[in-house]
mmCIF file of C-alpha atoms in Angstrom:
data_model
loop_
_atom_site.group_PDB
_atom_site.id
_atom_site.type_symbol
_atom_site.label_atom_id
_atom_site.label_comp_id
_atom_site.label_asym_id
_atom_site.label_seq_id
_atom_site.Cartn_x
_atom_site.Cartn_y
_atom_site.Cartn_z
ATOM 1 C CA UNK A 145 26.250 1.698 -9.266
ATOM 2 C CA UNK A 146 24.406 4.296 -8.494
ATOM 3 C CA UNK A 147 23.492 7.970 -10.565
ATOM 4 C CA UNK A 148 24.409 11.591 -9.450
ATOM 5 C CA UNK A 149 21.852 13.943 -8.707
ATOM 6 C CA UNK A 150 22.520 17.524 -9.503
ATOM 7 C CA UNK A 151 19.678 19.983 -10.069
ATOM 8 C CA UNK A 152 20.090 23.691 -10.109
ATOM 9 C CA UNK A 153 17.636 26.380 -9.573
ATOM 10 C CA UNK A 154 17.654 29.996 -10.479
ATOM 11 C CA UNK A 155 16.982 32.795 -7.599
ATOM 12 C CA UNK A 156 16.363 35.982 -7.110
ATOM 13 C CA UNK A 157 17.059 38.688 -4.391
ATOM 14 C CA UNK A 158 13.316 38.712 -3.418
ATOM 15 C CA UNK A 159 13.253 34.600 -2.591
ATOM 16 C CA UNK A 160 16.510 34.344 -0.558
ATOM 17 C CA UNK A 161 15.490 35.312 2.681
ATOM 18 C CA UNK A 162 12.892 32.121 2.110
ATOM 19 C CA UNK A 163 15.725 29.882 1.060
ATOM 20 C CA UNK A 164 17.724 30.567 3.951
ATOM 21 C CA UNK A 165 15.036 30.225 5.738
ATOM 22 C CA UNK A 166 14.777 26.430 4.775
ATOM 23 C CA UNK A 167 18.272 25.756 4.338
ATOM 24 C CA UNK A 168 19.814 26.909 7.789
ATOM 25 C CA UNK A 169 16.720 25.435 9.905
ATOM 26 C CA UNK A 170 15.566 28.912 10.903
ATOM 27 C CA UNK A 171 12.319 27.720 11.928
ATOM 28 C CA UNK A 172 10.472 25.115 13.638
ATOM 29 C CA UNK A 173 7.403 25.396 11.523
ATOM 30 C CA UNK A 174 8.545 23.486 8.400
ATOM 31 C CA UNK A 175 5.743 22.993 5.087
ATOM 32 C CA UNK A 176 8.323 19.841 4.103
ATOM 33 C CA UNK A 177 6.625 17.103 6.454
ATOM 34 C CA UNK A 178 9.928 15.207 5.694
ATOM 35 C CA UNK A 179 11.911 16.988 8.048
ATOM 36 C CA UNK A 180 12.735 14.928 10.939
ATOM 37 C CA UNK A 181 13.330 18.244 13.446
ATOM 38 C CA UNK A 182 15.258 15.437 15.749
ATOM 39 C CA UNK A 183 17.931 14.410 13.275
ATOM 40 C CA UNK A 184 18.442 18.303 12.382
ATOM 41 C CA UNK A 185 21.589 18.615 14.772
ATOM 42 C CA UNK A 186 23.252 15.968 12.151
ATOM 43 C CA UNK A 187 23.225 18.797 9.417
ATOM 44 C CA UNK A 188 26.451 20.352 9.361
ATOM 45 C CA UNK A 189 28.062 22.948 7.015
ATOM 46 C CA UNK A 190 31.252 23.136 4.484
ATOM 47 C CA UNK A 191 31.750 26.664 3.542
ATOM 48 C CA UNK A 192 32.538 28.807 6.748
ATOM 49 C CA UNK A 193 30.347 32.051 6.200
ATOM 50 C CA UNK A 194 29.280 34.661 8.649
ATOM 51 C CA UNK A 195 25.665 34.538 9.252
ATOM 52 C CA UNK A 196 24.054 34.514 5.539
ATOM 53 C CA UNK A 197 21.875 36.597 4.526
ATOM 54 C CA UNK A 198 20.327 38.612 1.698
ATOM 55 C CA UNK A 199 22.877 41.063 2.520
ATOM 56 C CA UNK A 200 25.583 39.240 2.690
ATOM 57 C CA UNK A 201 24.928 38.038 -1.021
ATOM 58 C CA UNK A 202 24.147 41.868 -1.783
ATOM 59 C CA UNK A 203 27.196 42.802 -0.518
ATOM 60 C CA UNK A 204 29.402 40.106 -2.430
ATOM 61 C CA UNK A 205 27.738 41.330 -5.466
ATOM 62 C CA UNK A 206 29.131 44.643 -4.597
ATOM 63 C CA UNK A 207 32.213 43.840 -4.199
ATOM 64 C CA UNK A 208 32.881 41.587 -7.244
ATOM 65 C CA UNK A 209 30.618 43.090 -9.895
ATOM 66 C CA UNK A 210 32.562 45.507 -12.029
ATOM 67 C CA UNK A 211 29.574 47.639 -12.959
ATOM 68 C CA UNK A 212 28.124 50.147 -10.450
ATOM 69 C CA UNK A 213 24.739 50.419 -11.958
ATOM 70 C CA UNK A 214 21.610 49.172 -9.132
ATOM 71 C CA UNK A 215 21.140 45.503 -10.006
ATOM 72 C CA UNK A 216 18.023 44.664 -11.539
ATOM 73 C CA UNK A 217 15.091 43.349 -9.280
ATOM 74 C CA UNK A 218 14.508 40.564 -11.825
ATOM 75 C CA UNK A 219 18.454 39.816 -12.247
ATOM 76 C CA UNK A 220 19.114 36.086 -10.737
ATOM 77 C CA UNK A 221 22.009 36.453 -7.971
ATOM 78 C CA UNK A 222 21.843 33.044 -6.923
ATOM 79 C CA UNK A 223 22.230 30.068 -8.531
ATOM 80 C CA UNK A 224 21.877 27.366 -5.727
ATOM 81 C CA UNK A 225 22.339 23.484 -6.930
ATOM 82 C CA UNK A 226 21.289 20.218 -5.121
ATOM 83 C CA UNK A 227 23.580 16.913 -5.279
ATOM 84 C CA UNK A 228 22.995 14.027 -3.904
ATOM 85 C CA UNK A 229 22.406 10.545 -4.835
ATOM 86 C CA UNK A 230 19.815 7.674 -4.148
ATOM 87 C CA UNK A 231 19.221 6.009 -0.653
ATOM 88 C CA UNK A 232 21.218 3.186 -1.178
ATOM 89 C CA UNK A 233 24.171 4.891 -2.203
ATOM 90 C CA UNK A 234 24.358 6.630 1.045
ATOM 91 C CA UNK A 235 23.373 3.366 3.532
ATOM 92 C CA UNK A 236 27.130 2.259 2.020
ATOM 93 C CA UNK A 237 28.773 4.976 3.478
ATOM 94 C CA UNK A 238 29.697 6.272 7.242
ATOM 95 C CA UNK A 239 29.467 9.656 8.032
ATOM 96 C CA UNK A 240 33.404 10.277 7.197
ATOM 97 C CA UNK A 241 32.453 9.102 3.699
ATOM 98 C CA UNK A 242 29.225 11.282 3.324
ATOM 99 C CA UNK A 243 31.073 14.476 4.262
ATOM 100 C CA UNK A 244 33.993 13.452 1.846
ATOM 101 C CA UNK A 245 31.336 12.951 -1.375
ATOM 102 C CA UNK A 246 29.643 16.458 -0.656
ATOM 103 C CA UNK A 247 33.339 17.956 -0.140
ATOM 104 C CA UNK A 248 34.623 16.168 -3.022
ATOM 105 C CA UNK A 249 31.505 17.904 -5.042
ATOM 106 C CA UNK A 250 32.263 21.187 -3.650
ATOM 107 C CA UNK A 251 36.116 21.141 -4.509
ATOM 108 C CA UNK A 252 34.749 20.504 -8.160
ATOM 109 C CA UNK A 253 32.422 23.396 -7.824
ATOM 110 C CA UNK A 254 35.002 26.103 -7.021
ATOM 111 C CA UNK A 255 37.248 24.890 -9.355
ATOM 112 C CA UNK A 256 35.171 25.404 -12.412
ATOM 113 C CA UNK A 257 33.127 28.440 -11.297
ATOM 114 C CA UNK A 258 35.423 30.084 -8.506
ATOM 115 C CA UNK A 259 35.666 29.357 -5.081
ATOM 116 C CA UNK A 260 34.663 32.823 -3.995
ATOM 117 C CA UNK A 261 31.616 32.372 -5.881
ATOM 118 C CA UNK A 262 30.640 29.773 -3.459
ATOM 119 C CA UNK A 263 29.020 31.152 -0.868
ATOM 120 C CA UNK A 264 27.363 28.771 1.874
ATOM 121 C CA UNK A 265 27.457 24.467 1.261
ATOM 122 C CA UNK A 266 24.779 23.106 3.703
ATOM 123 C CA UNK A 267 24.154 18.966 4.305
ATOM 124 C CA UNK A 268 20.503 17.920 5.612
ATOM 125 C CA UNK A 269 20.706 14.626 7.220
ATOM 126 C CA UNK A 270 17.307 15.445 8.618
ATOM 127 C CA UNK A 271 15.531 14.151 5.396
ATOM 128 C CA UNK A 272 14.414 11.092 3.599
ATOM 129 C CA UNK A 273 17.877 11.202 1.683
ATOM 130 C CA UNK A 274 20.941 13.064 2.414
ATOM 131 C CA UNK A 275 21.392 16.131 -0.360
ATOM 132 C CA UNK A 276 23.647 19.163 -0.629
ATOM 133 C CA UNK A 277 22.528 22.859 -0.642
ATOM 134 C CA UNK A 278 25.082 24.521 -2.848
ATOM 135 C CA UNK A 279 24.881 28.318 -3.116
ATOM 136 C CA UNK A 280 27.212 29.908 -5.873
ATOM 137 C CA UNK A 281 26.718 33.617 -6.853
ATOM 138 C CA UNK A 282 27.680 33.639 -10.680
ATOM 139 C CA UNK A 283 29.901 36.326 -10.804
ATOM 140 C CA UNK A 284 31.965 35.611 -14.226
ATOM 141 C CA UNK A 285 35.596 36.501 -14.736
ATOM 142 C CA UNK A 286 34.582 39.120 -16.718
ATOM 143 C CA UNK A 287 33.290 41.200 -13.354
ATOM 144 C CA UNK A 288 29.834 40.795 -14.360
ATOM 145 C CA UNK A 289 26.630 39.016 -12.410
ATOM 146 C CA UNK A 290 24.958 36.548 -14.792
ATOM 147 C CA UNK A 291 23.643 33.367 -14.493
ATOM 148 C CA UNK A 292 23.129 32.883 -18.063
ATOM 149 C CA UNK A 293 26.618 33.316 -19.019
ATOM 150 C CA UNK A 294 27.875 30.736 -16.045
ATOM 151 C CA UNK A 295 25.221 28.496 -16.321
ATOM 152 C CA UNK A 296 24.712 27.999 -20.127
ATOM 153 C CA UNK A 297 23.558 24.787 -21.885
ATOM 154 C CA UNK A 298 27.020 23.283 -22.257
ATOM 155 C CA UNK A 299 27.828 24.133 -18.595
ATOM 156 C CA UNK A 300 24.665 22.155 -17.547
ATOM 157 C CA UNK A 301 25.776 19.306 -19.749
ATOM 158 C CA UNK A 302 29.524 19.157 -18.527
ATOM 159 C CA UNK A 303 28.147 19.214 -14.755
ATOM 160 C CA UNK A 304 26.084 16.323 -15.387
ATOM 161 C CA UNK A 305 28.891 14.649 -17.072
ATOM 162 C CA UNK A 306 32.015 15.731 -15.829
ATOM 163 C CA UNK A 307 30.746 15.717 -12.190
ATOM 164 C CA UNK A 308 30.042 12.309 -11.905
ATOM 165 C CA UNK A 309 33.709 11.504 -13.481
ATOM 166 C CA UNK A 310 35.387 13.552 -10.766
ATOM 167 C CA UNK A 311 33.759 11.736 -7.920
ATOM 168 C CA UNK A 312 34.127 8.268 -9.462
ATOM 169 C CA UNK A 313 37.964 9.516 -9.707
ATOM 170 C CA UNK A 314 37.764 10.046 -5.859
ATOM 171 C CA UNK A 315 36.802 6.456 -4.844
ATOM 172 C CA UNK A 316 32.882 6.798 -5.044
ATOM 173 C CA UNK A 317 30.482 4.358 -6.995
ATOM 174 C CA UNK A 318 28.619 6.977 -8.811
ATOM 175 C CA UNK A 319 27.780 7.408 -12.221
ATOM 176 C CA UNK A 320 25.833 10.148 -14.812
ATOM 177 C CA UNK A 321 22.454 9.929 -15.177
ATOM 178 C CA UNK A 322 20.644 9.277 -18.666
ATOM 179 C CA UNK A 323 22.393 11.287 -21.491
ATOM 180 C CA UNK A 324 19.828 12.993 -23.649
ATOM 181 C CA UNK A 325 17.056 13.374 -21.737
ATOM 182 C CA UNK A 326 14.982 16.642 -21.935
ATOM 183 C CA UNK A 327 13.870 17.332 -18.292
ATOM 184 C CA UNK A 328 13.625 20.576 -16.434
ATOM 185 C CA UNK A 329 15.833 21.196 -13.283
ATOM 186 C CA UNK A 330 13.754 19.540 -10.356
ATOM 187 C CA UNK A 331 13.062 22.060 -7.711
ATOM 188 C CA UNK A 332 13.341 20.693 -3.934
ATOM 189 C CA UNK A 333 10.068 19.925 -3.638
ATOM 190 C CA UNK A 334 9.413 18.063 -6.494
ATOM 191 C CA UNK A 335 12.892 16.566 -6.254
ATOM 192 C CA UNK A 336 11.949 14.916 -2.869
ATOM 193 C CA UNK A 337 8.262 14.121 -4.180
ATOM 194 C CA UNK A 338 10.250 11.614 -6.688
ATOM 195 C CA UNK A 339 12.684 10.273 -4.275
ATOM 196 C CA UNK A 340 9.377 9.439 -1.984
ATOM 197 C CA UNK A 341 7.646 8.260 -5.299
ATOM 198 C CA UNK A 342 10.317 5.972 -6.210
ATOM 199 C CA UNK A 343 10.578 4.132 -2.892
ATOM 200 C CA UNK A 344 6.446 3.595 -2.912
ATOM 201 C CA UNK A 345 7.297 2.124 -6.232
ATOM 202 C CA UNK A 346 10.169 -0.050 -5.160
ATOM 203 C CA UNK A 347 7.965 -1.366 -2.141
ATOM 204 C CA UNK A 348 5.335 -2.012 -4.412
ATOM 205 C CA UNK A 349 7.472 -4.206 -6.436
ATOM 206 C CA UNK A 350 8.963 -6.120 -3.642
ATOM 207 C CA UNK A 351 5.168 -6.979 -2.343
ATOM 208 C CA UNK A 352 4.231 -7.778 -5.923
ATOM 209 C CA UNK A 353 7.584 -10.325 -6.371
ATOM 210 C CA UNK A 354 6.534 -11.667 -3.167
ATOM 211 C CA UNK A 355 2.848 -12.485 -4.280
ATOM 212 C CA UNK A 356 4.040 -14.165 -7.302
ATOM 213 C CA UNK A 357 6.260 -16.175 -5.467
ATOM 214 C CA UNK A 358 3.808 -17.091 -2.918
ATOM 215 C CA UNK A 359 0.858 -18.174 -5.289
ATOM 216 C CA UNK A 360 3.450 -19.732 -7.279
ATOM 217 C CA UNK A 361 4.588 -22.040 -4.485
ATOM 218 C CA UNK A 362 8.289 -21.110 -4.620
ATOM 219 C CA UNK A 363 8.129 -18.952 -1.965
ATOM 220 C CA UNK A 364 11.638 -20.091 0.093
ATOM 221 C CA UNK A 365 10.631 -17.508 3.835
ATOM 222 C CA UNK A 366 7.686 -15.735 4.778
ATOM 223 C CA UNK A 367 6.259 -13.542 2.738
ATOM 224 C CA UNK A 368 6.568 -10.666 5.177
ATOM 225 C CA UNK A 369 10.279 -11.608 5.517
ATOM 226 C CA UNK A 370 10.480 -12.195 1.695
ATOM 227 C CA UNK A 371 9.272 -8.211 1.574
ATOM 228 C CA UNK A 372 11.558 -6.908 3.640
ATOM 229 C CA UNK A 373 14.365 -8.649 1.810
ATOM 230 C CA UNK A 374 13.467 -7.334 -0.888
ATOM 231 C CA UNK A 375 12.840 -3.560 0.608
ATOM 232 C CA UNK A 376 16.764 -3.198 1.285
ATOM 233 C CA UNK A 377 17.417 -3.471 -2.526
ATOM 234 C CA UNK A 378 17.240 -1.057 -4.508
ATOM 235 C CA UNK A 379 15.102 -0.295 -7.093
ATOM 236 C CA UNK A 380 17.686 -2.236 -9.821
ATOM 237 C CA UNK A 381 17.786 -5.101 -7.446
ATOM 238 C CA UNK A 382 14.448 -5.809 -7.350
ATOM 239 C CA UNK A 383 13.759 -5.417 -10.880
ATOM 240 C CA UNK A 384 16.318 -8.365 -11.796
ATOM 241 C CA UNK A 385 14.931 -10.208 -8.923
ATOM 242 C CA UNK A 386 11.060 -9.845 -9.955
ATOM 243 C CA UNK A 387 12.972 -10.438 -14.007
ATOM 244 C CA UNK A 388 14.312 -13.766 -12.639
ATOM 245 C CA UNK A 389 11.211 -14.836 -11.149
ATOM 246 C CA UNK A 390 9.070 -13.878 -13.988
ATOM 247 C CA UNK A 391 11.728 -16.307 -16.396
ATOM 248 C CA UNK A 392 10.736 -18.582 -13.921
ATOM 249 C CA UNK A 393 6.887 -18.448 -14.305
ATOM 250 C CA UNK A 394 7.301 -18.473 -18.219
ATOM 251 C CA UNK A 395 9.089 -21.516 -18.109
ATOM 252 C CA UNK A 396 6.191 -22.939 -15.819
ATOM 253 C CA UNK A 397 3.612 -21.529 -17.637
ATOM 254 C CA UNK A 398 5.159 -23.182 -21.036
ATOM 255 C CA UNK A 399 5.385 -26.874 -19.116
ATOM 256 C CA UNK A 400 1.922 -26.318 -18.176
ATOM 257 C CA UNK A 401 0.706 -25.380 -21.613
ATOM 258 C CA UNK A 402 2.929 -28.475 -23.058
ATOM 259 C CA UNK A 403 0.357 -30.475 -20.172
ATOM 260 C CA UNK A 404 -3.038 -28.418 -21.241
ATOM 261 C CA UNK A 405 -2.314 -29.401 -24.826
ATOM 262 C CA UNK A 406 -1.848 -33.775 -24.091
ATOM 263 C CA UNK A 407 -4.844 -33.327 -22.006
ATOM 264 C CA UNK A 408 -7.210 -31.430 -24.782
ATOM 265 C CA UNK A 409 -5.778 -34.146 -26.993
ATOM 266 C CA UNK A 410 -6.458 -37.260 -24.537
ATOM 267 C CA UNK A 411 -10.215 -35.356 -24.349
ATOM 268 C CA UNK A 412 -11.057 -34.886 -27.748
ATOM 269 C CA UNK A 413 -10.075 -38.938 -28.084
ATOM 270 C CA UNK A 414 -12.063 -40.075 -25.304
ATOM 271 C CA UNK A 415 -14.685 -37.683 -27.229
ATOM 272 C CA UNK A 416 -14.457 -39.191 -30.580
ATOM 273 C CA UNK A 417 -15.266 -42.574 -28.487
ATOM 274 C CA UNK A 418 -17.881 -41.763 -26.784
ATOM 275 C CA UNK A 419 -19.472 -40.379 -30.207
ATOM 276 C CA UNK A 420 -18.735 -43.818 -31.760
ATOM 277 C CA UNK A 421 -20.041 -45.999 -28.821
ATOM 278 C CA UNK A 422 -22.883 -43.614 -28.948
ATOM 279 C CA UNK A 423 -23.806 -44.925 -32.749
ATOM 280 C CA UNK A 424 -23.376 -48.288 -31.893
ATOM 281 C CA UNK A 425 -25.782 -48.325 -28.975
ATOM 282 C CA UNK A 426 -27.766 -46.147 -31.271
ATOM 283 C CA UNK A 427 -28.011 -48.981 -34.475
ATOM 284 C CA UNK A 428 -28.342 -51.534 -31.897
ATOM 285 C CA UNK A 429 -31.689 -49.852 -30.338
ATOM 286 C CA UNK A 430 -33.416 -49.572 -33.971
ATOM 287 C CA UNK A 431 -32.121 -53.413 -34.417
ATOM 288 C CA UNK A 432 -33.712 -54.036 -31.000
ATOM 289 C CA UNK A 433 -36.802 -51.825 -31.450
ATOM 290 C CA UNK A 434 -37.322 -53.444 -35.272
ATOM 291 C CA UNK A 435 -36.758 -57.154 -33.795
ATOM 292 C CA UNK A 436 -39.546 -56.181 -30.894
ATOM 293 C CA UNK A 437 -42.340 -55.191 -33.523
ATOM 294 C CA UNK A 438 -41.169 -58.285 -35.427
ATOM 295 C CA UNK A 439 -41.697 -60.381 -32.168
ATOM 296 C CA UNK A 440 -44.847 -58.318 -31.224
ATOM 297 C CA UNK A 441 -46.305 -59.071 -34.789
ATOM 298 C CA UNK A 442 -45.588 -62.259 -35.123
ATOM 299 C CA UNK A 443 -46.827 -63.112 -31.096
ATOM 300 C CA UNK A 444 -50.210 -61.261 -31.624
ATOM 301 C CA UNK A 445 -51.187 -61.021 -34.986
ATOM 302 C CA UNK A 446 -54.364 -58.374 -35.465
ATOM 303 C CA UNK A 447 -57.226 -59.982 -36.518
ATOM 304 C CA UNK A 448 -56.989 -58.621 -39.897
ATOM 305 C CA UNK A 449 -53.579 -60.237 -40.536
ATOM 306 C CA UNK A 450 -54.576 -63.438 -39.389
ATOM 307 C CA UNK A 451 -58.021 -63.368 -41.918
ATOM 308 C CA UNK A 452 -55.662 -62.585 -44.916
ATOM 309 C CA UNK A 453 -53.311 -65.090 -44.140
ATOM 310 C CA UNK A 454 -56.031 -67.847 -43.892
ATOM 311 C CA UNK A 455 -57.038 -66.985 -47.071
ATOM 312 C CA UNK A 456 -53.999 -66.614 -48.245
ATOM 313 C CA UNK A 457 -53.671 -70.154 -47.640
ATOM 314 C CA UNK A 458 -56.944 -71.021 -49.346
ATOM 315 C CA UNK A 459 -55.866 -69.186 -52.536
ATOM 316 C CA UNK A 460 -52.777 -71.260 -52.846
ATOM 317 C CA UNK A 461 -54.333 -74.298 -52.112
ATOM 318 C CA UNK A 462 -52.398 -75.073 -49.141
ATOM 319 C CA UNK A 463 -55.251 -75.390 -47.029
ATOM 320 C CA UNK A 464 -58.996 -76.842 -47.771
ATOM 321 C CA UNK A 465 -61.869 -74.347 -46.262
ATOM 322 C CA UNK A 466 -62.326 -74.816 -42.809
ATOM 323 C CA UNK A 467 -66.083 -73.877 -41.417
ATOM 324 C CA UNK A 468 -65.155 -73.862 -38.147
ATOM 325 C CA UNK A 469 -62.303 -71.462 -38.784
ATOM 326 C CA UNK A 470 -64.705 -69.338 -41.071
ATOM 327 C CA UNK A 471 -67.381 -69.305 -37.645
ATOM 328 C CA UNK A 472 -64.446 -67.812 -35.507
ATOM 329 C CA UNK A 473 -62.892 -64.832 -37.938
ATOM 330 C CA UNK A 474 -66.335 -64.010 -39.980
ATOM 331 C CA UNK A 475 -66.796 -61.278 -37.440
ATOM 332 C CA UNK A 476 -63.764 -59.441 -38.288
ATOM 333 C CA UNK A 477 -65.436 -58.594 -42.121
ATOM 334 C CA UNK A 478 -68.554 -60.662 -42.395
ATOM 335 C CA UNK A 479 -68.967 -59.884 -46.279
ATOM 336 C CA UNK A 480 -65.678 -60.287 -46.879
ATOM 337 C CA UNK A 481 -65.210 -63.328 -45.317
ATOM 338 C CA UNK A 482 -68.448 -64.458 -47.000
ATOM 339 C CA UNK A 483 -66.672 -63.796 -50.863
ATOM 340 C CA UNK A 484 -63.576 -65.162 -50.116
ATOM 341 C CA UNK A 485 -64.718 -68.320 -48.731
ATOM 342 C CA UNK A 486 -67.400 -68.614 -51.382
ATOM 343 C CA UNK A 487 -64.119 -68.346 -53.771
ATOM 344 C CA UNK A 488 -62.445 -70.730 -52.009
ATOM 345 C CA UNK A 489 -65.139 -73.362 -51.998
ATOM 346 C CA UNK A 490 -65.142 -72.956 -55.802
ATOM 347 C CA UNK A 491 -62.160 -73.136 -56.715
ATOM 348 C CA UNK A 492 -61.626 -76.811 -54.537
ATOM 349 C CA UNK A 493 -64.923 -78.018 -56.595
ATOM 350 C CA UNK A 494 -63.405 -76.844 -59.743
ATOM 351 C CA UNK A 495 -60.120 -78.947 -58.674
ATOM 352 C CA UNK A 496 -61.966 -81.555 -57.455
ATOM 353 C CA UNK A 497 -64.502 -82.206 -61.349
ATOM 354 C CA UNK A 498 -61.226 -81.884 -63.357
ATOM 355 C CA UNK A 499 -59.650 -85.066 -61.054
#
């Protein structure tokens, strides 16, 4: 479903010859770069008028306004609204179907504000999006000209919501916009900078659903096809469409966390292994390392070693003194070795007298 748009600006005698000038094509030179000056002969009118003017509205003024004092330069004498609707609202109507909407919106016009008061109901089909040019002169019942009277804060609200109602009554998918919202009336301009705004964005977001797709290999066409798929959406469309394939990711990106985690796990064990092995290569080294400088001790003994373990041996009596032996180490500590053989001899005499 798609939302009304009805915007309504406030003019003065001084800007209508400049409104005109826009609304009825009266010029080639057009600031809106949105005008497509080849579709302009689609634009087509449903208020019969003679040729409008500043007079004319002047003159209806005249007519209907019970006072005869000048009006005011800064009095507003036009109160011209804008309806339309979004882009894909209109591609799901025919031509017979747009002309009904903007005549069913102009029937609802002159009923609640008089259809005299309407003064000129113009259609551009030459622009991004079809949208009505509705020019009422508020002229209350009371005879007098004022747009604040017509056009009061409750009026405003019961256009934007009984509008809407009387269309949908009529056969068209439309609804209200958001209730509540405190926005000032869009002017053309900045009406039309939105509507171009909005399709950037939806674009934006059908190339951006498309790239997640593609990088996350579910991707069913081309990515260029994927795009334009998702162009003729609108702007709802492709926000469940990108919401369904963002569920999608989640649910990926959970399994894949689920897989992240068991492998951390599997790594820190394979970890807590390799630190074990890593002790037990390290204890075997020093076992290894202490059994070499056994083995290296015991293969080559210094010469020091080998002099106190011979006389070692003489001490306990294990051995008797050997000269030979006493030649060959005497070297390593002559006076030493002197003493402790001296000692030695002794103490085999000594054993020796008490046998």
């Amino acid at each position: 479903m798609s939302f009304l748009v009805a915007t309504m600006k406030k003019n003065k005698a001084e800007n209508l010859n400049g409104i005109f000038m826009h609304d009825f094509r009266r010029t080639e030179n057009h600031s809106n770069k949105e005008i497509d000056v080849a579709r302009s002969a689609d634009n087509f009118e449903l208020i019969d008028h003679q040729r409008m003017s500043k007079q004319v509205i002047m003159d209806y003024i005249s007519a209907k306004r019970t006072s005869k004092r000048a009006v005011r330069k800064d009095a507003v004498v036009l109160n011209e609204w804008i309806v339309s609707s979004d882009q894909e609202f209109f591609k799901g109507l025919d031509a017979d179907k747009t002309r009904q909407y903007f005549q069913t919106a102009v029937d609802w016009f002159g009923q609640e504000f008089g259809k005299d008061n309407l003064q000129y109901a113009v259609i551009h089909m030459d622009e991004t999006t079809p949208h009505m040019h509705l020019g009422i002169v508020p002229i209350n019942g009371d005879g007098t000209l004022s747009g604040k009277k017509m056009f009061d804060r409750n009026v405003l609200k019961r256009v934007q919501s009984e509008l809407p109602k009387y269309l949908a009554e009529h056969g068209f998918d439309i609804q209200r916009g958001i209730a509540g919202q405190k926005k000032k009336h869009l002017t053309t301009k900045e009406y039309k900078a939105v509507q171009v705004e909005k399709e950037a964005i939806k674009h934006e977001l059908a190339v951006a659903s498309a790239d997640l797709a593609q990088s996350a290999g579910i991707l069913k066409v081309d990515h260029d096809e994927a795009v334009n798929q998702l162009d003729k959406l609108d702007l709802k469309g492709i926000m469940q469409s990108l919401r369904r394939l963002l569920a999608k990711l989640r649910r990926r990106f959970h399994d894949l966390v689920k897989r992240e985690k068991a492998v951390a796990e599997r790594e820190s064990a394979l970890t807590d292994r390799e630190h074990a092995v890593a002790e037990q290569e390290k204890a075997v080294n020093q076992k290894v390392a202490a059994f070499d400088e056994f083995l290296n001790a015991y293969q080559a003994p210094n010469p020091s070693a080998q002099q106190a373990f011979y006389f070692k041996q003489l001490n306990d009596g294990v051995i008797k003194p050997a000269e030979k032996l006493y030649t060959a180490i005497k070297g390593v500590d002559d006076e030493s070795a002197e003493k402790k053989l001296k000692v030695a001899q002794n103490v085999n005499m000594s054993r020796q007298r008490s046998r």
